[in-house]
PDB file of C-alpha atoms and ligand atoms in Angstrom:
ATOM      1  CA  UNK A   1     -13.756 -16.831   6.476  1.00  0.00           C
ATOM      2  CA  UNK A   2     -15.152 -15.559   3.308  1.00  0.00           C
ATOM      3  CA  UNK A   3     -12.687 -16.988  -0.315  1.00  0.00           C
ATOM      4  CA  UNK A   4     -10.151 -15.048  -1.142  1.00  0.00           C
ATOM      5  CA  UNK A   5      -9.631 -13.456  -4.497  1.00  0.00           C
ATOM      6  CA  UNK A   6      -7.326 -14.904  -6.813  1.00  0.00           C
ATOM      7  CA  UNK A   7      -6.829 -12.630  -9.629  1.00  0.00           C
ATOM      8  CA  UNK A   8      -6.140  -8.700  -9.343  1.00  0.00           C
ATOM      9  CA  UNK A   9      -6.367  -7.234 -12.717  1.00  0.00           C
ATOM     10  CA  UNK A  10      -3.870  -4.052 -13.321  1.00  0.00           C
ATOM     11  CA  UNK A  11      -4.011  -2.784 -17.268  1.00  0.00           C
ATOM     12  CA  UNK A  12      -3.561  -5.386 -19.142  1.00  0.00           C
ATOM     13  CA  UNK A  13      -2.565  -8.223 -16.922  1.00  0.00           C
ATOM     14  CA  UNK A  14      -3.798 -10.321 -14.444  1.00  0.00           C
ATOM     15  CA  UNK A  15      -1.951 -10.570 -11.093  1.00  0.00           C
ATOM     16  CA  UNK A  16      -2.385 -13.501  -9.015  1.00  0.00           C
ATOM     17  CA  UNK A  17      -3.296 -12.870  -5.775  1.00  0.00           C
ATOM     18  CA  UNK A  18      -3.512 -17.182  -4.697  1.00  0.00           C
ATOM     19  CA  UNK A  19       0.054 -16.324  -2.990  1.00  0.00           C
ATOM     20  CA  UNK A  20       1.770 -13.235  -1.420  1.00  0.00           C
ATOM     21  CA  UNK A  21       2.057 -10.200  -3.566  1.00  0.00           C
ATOM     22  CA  UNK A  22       4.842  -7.960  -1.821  1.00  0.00           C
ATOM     23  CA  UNK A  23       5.306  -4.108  -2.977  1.00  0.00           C
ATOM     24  CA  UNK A  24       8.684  -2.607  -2.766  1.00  0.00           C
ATOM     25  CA  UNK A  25       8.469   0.986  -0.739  1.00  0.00           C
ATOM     26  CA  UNK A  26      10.335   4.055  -2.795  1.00  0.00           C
ATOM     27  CA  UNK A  27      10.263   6.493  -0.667  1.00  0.00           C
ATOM     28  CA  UNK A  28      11.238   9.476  -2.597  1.00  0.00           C
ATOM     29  CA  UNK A  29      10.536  12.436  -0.019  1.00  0.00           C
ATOM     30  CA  UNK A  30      13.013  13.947   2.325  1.00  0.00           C
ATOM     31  CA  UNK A  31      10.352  13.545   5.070  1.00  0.00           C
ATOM     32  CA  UNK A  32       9.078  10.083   5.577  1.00  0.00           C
ATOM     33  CA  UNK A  33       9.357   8.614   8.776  1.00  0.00           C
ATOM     34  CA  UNK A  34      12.242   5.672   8.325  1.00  0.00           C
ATOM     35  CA  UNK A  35      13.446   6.210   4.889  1.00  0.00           C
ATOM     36  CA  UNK A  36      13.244   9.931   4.009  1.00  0.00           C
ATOM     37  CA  UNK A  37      15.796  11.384   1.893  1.00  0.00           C
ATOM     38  CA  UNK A  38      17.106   8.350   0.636  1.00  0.00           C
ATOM     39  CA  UNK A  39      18.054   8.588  -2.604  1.00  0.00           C
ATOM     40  CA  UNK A  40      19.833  11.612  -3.395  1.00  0.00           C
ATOM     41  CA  UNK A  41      19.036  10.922  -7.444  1.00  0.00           C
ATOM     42  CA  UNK A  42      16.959   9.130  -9.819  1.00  0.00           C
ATOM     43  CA  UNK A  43      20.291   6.816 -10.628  1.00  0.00           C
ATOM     44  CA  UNK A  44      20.344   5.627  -7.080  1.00  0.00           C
ATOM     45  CA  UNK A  45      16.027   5.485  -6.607  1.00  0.00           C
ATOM     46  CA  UNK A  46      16.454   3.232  -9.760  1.00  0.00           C
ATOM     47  CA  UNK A  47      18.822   1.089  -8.323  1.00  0.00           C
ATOM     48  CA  UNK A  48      17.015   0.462  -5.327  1.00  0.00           C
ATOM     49  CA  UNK A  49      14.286  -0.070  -6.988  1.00  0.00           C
ATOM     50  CA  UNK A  50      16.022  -3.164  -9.343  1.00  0.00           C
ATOM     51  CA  UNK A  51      17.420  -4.513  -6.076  1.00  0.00           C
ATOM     52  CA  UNK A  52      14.146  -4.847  -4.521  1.00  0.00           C
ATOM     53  CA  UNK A  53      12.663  -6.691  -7.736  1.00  0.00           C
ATOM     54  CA  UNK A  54      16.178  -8.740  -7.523  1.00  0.00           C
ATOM     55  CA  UNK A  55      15.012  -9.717  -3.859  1.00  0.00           C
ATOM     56  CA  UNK A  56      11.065 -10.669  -5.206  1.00  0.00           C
ATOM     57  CA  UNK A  57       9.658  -7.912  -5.156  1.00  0.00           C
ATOM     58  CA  UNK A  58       6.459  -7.979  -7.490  1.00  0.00           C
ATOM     59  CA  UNK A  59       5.688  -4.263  -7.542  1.00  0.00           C
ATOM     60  CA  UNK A  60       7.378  -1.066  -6.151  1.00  0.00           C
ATOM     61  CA  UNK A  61       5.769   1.368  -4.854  1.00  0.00           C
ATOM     62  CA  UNK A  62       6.707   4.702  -5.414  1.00  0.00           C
ATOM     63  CA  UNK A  63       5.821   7.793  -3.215  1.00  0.00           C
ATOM     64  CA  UNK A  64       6.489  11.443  -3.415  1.00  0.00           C
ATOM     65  CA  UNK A  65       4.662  12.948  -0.775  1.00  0.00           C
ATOM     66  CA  UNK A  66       4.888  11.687   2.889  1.00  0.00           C
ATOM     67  CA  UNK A  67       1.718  10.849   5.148  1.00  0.00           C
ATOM     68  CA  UNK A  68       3.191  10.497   8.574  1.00  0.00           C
ATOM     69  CA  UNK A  69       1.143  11.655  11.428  1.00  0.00           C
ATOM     70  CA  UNK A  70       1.311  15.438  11.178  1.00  0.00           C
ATOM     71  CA  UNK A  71       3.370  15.317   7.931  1.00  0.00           C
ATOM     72  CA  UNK A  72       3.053  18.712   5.548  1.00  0.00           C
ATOM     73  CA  UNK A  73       1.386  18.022   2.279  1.00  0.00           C
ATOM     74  CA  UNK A  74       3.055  19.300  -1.150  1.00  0.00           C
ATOM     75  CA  UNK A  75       1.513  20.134  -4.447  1.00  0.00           C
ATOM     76  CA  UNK A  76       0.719  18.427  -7.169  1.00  0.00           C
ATOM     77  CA  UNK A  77       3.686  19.918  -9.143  1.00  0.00           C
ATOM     78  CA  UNK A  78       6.084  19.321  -6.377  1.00  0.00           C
ATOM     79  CA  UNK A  79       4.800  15.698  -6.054  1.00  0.00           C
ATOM     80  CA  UNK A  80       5.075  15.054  -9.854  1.00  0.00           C
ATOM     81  CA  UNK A  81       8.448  16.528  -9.768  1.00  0.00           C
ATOM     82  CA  UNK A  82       9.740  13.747  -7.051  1.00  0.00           C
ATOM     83  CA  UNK A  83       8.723  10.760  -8.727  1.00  0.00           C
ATOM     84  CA  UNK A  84       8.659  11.374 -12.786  1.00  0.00           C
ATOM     85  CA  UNK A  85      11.943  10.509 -13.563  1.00  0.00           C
ATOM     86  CA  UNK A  86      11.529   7.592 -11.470  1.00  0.00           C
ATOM     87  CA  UNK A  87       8.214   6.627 -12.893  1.00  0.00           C
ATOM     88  CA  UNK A  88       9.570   6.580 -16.329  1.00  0.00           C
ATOM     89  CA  UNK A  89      12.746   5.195 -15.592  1.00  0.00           C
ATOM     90  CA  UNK A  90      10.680   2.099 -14.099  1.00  0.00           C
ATOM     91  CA  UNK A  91       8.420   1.969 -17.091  1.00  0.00           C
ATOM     92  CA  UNK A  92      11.750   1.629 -19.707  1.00  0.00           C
ATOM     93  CA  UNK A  93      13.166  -1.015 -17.446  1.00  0.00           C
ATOM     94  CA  UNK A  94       9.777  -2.896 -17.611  1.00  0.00           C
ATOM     95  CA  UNK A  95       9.211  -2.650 -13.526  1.00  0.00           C
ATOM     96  CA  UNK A  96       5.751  -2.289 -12.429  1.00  0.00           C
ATOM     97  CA  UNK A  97       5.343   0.473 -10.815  1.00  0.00           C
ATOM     98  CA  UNK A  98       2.084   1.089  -7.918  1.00  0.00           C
ATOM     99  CA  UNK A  99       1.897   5.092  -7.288  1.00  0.00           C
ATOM    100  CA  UNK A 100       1.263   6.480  -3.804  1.00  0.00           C
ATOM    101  CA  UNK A 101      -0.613   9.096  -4.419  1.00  0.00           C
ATOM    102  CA  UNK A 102      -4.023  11.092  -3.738  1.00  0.00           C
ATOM    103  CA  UNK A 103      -4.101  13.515  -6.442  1.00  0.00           C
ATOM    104  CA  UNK A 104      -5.368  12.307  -9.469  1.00  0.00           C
ATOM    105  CA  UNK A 105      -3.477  15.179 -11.314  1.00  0.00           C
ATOM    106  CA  UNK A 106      -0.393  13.038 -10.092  1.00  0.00           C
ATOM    107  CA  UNK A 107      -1.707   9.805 -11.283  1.00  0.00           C
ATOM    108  CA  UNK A 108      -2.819  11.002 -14.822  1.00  0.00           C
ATOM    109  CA  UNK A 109       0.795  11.845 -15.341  1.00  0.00           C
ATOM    110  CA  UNK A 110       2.366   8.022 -13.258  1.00  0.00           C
ATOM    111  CA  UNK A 111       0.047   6.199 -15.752  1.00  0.00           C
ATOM    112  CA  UNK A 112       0.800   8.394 -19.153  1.00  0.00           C
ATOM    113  CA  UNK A 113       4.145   7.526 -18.287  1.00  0.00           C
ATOM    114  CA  UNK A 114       3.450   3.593 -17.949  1.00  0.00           C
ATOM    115  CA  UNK A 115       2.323   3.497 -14.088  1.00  0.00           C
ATOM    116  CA  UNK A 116       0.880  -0.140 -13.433  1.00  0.00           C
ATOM    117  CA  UNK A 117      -1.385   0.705  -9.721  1.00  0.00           C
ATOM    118  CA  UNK A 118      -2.980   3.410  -8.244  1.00  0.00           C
ATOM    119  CA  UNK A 119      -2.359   3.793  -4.173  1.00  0.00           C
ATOM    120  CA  UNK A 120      -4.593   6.111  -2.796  1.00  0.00           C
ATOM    121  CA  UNK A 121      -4.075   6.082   1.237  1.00  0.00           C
ATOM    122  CA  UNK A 122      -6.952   8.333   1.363  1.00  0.00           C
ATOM    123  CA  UNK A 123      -9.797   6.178  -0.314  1.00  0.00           C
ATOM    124  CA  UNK A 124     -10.574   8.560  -2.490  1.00  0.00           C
ATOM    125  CA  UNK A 125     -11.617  10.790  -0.136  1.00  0.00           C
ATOM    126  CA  UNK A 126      -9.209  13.586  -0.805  1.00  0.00           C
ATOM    127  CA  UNK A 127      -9.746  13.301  -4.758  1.00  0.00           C
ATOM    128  CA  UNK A 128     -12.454  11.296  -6.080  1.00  0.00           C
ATOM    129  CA  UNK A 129     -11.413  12.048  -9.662  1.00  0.00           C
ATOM    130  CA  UNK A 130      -8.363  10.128  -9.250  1.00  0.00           C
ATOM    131  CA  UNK A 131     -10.725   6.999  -9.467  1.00  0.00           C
ATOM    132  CA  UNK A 132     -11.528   8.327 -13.241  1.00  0.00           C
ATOM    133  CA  UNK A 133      -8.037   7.804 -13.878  1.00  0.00           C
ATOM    134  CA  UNK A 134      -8.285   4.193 -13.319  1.00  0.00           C
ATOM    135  CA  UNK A 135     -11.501   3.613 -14.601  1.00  0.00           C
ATOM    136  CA  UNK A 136      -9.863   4.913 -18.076  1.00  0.00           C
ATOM    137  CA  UNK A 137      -6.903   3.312 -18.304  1.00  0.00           C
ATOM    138  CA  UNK A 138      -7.605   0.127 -16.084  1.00  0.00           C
ATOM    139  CA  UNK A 139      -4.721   0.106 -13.496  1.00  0.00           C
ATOM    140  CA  UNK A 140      -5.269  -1.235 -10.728  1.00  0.00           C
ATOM    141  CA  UNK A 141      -6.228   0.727  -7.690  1.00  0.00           C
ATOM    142  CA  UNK A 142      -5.600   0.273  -3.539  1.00  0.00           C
ATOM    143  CA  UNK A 143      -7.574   1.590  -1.381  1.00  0.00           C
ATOM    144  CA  UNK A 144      -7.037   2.455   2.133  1.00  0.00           C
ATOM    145  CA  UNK A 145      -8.552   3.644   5.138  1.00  0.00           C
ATOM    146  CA  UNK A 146      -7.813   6.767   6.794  1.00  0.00           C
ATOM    147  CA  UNK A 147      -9.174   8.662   9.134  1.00  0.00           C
ATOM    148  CA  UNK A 148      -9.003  12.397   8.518  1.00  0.00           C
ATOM    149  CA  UNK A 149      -6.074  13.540   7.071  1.00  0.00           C
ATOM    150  CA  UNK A 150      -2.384  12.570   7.946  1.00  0.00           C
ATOM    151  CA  UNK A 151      -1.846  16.019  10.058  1.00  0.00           C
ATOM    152  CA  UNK A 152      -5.354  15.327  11.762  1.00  0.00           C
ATOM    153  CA  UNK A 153      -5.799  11.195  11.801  1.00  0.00           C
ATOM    154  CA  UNK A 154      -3.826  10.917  15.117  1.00  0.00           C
ATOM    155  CA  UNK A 155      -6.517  13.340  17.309  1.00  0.00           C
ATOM    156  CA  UNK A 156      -9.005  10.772  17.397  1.00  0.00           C
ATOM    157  CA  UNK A 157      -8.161   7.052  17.209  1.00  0.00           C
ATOM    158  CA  UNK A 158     -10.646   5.799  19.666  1.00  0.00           C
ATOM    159  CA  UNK A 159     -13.325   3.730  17.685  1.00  0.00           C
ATOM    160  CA  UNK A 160     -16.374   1.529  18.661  1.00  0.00           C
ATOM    161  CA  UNK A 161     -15.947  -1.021  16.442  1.00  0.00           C
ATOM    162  CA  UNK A 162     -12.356  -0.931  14.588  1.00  0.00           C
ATOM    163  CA  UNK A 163     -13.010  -3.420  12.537  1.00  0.00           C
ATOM    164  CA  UNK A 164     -16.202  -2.994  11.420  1.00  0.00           C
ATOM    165  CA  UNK A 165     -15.749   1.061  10.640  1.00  0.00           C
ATOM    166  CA  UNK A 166     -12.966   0.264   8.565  1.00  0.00           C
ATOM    167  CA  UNK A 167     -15.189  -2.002   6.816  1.00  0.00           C
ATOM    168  CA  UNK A 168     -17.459  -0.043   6.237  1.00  0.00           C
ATOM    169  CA  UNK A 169     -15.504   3.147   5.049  1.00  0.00           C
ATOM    170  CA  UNK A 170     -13.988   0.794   2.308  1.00  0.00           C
ATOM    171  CA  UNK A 171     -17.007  -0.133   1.211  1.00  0.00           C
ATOM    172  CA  UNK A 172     -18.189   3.494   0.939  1.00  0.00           C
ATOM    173  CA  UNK A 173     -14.224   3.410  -1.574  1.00  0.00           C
ATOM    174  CA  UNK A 174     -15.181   1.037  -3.551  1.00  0.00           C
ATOM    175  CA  UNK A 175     -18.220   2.553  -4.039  1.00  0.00           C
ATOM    176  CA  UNK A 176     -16.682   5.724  -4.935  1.00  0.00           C
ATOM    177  CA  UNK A 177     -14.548   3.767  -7.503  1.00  0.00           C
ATOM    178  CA  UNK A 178     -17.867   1.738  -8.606  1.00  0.00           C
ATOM    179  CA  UNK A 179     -19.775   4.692  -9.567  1.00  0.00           C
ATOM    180  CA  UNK A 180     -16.337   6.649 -11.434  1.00  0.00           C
ATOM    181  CA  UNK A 181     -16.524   3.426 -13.880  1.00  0.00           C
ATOM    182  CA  UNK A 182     -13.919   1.466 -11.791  1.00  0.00           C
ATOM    183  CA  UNK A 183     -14.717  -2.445 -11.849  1.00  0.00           C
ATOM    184  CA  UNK A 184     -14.165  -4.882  -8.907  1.00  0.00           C
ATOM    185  CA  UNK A 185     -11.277  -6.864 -10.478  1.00  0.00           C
ATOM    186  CA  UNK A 186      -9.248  -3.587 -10.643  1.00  0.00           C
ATOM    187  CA  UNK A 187      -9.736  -2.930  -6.695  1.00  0.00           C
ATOM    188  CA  UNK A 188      -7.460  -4.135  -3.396  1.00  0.00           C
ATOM    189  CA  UNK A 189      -8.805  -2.498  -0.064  1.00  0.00           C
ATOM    190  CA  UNK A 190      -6.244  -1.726   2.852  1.00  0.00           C
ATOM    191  CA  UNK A 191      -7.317  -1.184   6.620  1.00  0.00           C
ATOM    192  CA  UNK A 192      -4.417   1.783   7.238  1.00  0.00           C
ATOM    193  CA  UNK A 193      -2.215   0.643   9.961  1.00  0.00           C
ATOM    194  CA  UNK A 194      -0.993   3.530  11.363  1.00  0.00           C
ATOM    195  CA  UNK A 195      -3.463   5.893   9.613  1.00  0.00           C
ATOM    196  CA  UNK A 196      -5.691   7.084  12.633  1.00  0.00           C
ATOM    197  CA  UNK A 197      -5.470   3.853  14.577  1.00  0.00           C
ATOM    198  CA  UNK A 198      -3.563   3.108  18.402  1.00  0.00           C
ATOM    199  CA  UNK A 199      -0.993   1.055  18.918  1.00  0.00           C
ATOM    200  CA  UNK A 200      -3.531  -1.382  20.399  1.00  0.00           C
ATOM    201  CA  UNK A 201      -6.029  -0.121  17.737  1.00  0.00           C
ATOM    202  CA  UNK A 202      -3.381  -1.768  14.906  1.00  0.00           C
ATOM    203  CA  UNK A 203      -3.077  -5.235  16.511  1.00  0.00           C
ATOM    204  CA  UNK A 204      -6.721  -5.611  16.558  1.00  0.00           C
ATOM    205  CA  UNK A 205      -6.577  -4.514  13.200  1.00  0.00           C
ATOM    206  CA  UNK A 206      -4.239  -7.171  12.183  1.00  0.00           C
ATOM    207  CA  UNK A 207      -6.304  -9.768  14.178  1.00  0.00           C
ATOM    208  CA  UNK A 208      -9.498  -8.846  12.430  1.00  0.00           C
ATOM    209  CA  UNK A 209      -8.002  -9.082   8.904  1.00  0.00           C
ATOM    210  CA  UNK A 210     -10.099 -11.758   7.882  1.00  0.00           C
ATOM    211  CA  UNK A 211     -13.500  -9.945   8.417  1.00  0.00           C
ATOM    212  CA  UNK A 212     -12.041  -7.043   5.378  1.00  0.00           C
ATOM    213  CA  UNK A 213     -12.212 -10.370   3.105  1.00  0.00           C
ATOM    214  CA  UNK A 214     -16.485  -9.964   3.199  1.00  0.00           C
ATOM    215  CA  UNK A 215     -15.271  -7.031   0.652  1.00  0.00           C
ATOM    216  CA  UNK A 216     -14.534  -9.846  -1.907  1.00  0.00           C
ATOM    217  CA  UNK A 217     -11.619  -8.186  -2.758  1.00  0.00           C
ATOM    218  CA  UNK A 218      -7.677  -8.956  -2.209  1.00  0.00           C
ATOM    219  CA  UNK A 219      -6.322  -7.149   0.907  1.00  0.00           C
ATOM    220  CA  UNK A 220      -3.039  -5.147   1.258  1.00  0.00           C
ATOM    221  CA  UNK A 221      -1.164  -4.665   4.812  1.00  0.00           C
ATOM    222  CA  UNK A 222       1.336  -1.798   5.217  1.00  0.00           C
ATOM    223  CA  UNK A 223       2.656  -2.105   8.795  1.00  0.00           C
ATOM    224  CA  UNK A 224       6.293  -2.253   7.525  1.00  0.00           C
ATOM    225  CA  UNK A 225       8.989  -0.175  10.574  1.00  0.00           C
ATOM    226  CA  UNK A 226       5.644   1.366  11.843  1.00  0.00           C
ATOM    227  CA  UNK A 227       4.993   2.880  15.185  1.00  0.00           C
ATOM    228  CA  UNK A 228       3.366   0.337  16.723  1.00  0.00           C
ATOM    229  CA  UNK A 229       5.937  -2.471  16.775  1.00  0.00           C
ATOM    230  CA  UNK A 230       8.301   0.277  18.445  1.00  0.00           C
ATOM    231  CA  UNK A 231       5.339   0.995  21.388  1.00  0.00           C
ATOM    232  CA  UNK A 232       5.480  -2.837  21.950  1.00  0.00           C
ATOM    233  CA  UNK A 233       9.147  -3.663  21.779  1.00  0.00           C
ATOM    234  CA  UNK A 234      10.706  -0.136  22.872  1.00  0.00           C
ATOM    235  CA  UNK A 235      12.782   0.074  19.254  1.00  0.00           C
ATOM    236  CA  UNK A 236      13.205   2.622  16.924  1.00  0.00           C
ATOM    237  CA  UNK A 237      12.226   2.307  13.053  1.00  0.00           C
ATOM    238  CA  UNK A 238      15.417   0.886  12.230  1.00  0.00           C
ATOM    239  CA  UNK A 239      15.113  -1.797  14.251  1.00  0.00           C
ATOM    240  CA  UNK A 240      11.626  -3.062  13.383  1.00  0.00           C
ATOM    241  CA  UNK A 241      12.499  -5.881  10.771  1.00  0.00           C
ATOM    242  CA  UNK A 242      11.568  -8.855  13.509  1.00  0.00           C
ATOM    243  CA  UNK A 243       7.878  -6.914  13.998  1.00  0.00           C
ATOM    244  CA  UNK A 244       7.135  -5.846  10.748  1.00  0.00           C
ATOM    245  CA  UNK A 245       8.080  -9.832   9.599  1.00  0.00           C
ATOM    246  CA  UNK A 246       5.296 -11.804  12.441  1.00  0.00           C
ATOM    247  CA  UNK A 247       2.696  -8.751  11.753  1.00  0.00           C
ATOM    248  CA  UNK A 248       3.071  -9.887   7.432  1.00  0.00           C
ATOM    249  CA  UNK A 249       3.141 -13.310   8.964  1.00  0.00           C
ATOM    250  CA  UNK A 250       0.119 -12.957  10.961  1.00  0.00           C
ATOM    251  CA  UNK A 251      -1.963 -10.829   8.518  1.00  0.00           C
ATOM    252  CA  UNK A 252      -1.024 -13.416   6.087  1.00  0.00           C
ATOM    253  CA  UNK A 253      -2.329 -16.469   8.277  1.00  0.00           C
ATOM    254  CA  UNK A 254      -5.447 -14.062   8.173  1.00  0.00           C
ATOM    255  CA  UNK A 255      -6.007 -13.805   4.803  1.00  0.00           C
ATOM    256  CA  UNK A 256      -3.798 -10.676   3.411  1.00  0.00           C
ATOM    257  CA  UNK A 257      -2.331 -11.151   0.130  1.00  0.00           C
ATOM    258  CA  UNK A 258      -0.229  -8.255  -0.463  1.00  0.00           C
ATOM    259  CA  UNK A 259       2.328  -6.765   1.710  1.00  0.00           C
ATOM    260  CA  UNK A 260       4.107  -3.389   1.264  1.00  0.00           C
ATOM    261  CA  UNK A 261       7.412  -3.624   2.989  1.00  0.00           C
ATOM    262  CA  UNK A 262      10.673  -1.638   2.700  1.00  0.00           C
ATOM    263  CA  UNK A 263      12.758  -4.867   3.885  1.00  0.00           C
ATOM    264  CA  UNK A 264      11.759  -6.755   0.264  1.00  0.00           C
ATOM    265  CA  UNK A 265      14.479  -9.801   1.235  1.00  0.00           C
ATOM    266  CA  UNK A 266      13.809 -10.750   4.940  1.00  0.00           C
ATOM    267  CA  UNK A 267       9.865 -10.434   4.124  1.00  0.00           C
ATOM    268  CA  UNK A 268       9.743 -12.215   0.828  1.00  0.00           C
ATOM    269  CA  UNK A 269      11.674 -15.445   2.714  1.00  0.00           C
ATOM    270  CA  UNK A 270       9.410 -15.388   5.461  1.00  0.00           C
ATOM    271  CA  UNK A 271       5.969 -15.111   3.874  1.00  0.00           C
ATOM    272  CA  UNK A 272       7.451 -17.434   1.367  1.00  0.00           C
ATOM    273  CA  UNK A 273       8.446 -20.282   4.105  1.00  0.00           C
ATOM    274  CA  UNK A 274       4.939 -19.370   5.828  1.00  0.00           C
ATOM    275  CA  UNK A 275       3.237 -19.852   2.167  1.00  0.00           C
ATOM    276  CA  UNK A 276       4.848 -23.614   1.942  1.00  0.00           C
ATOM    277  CA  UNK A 277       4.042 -24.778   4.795  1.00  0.00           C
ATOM    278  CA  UNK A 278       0.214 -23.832   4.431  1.00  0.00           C
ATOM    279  CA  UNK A 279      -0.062 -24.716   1.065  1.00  0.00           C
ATOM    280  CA  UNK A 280       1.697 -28.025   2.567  1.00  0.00           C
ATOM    281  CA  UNK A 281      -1.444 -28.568   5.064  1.00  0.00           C
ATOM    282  CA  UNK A 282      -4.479 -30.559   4.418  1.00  0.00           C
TER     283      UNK A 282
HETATM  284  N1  HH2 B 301       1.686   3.274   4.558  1.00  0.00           N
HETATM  285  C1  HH2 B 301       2.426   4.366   4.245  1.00  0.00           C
HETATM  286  C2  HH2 B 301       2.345   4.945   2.972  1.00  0.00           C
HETATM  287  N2  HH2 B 301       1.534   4.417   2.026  1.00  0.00           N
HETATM  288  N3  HH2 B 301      -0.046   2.777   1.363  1.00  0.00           N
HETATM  289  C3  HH2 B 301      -0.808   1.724   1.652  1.00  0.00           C
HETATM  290  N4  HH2 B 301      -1.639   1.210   0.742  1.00  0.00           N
HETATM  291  N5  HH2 B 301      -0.772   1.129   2.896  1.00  0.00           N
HETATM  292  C4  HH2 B 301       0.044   1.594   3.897  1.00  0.00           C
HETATM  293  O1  HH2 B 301       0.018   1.030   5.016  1.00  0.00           O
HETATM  294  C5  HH2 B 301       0.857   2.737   3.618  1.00  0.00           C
HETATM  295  C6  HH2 B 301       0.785   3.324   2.319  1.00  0.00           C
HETATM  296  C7  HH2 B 301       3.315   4.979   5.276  1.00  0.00           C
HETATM  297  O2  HH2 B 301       4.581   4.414   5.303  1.00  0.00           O
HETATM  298  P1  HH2 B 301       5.895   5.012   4.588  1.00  0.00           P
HETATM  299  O3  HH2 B 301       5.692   5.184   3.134  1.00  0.00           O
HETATM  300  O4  HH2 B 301       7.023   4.136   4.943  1.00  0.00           O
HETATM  301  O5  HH2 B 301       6.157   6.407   5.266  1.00  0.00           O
HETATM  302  P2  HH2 B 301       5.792   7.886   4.856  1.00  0.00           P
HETATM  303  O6  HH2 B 301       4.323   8.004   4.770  1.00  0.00           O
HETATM  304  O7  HH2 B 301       6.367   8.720   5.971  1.00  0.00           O
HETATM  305  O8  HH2 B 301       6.422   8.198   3.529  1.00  0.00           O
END
């Protein structure tokens, strides 16, 4: 297995990335698939958000627009309007905030306003200018895989080799971000689980983790209530904690670093337990 990256650099920091990294998910649409319409205010999204930090988180990640399979996109305006107040409510509190979005319109505004990471579930496909906003300011920046868009990425999940086109479509990412003025300490890459893949397509996904770490840069897993832990155990998203725990656990045993999970407590114990006992062995 290829080393692992130890240091992710986001503005002026270094994060260490030589033990699990776990983002806190603020969801703050009235769409997304297990936590839409959450937070009726920015009173109560702030409050969530210090509770996850409270339970270790180390980031939280906030969203405004969702990208479930055949979700409806919003605007720019509509997307900034979700998540300002929270964005510069997390910035006065001193809370590092990672911003899931694919409009760099949206991110020029999360990072005036003291945004710490750049999510981009589309690689940069959908904006590539949103990569100049990093390159400026130096936040750090996630990308992830994606096939099409989120209303199309479900037609066609069959693949020759998962694994490998993932690979390679970060690579063509980090490219992108390479050539905007981006540099390699500011990058994590993401395979998408859930983004285009089947249920079957995600395990192998999780399995083949280690082969993303040829990138040389820190990878992210996001399979937190997802779909495929309800097509294996017959649950619905609320009852996904068990799943979304062994696939962190597993992708960390694999070489993931950072984990974005709405269930900050439960996860943060068990990667934490996991971390001791493999830091523990020779
Ligand atoms: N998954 C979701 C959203 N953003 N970002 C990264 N980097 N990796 C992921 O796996 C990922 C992501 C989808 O989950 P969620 O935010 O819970 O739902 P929705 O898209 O419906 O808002």
């Amino acid at each position: 297995m290829a080393a692992n990256p130890d240091r992710w650099t986001i503005r002026d920091h270094e994060i260490r990335t030589d033990r699990p990294i776990v983002l806190g998910v603020l969801n703050l649409t009235p769409d997304s698939f297990s936590d839409g319409g959450g937070y009726p205010d920015t009173h109560a999204a702030l409050a969530r958000a210090e509770q996850m930090i409270e339970a270790g988180a180390d980031l939280i990640d906030v969203g405004g627009e969702s990208t479930r399979p055949g979700a409806a996109p919003v605007d720019a305006a509509e997307e900034w309007k979700r998540i300002g107040p929270v964005v510069q409510g997390l910035s006065l509190r001193g809370i590092g905030a990672s911003i899931d979005t694919s409009k760099a319109d949206v991110a020029r505004r999360a990072v005036d306003s003291g945004a710490a990471v750049l999510n981009d579930v589309s690689g940069l496909r959908n904006d590539p200018a949103l990569a100049d906003v990093a390159a400026r300011t130096g936040t750090g920046l996630i990308l992830m895989h994606m096939r099409g868009t989120p209303r199309t990425m479900q037609d066609d999940v069959d693949y020759g080799d998962l694994v490998g086109e993932v690979s390679d479509a970060l690579r063509r990412s980090m490219r992108v971000a390479y050539d905007r003025g981006c540099v390699p300490a500011q990058l994590v890459v993401d395979p998408g689980i859930g983004f285009g893949k089947s249920a079957e397509g995600n395990l192998e996904l999780i399995a083949g983790i280690g082969r993303l770490l040829a990138l040389g840069r820190p990878v992210l897993v996001g399979p937190s209530r997802k779909s495929f832990i309800g097509t294996l155990l017959g649950v619905p998203a609320g009852e996904r904690l068990e799943g979304t725990i062994a696939a962190c656990l597993s992708a960390l045993e694999r070489g993931a670093r950072l984990f974005r999970v709405h269930d900050v407590l439960q996860v943060r114990r068990a990667l934490d337990v996991a971390w001791a006992i493999r830091s523990a062995g020779t």
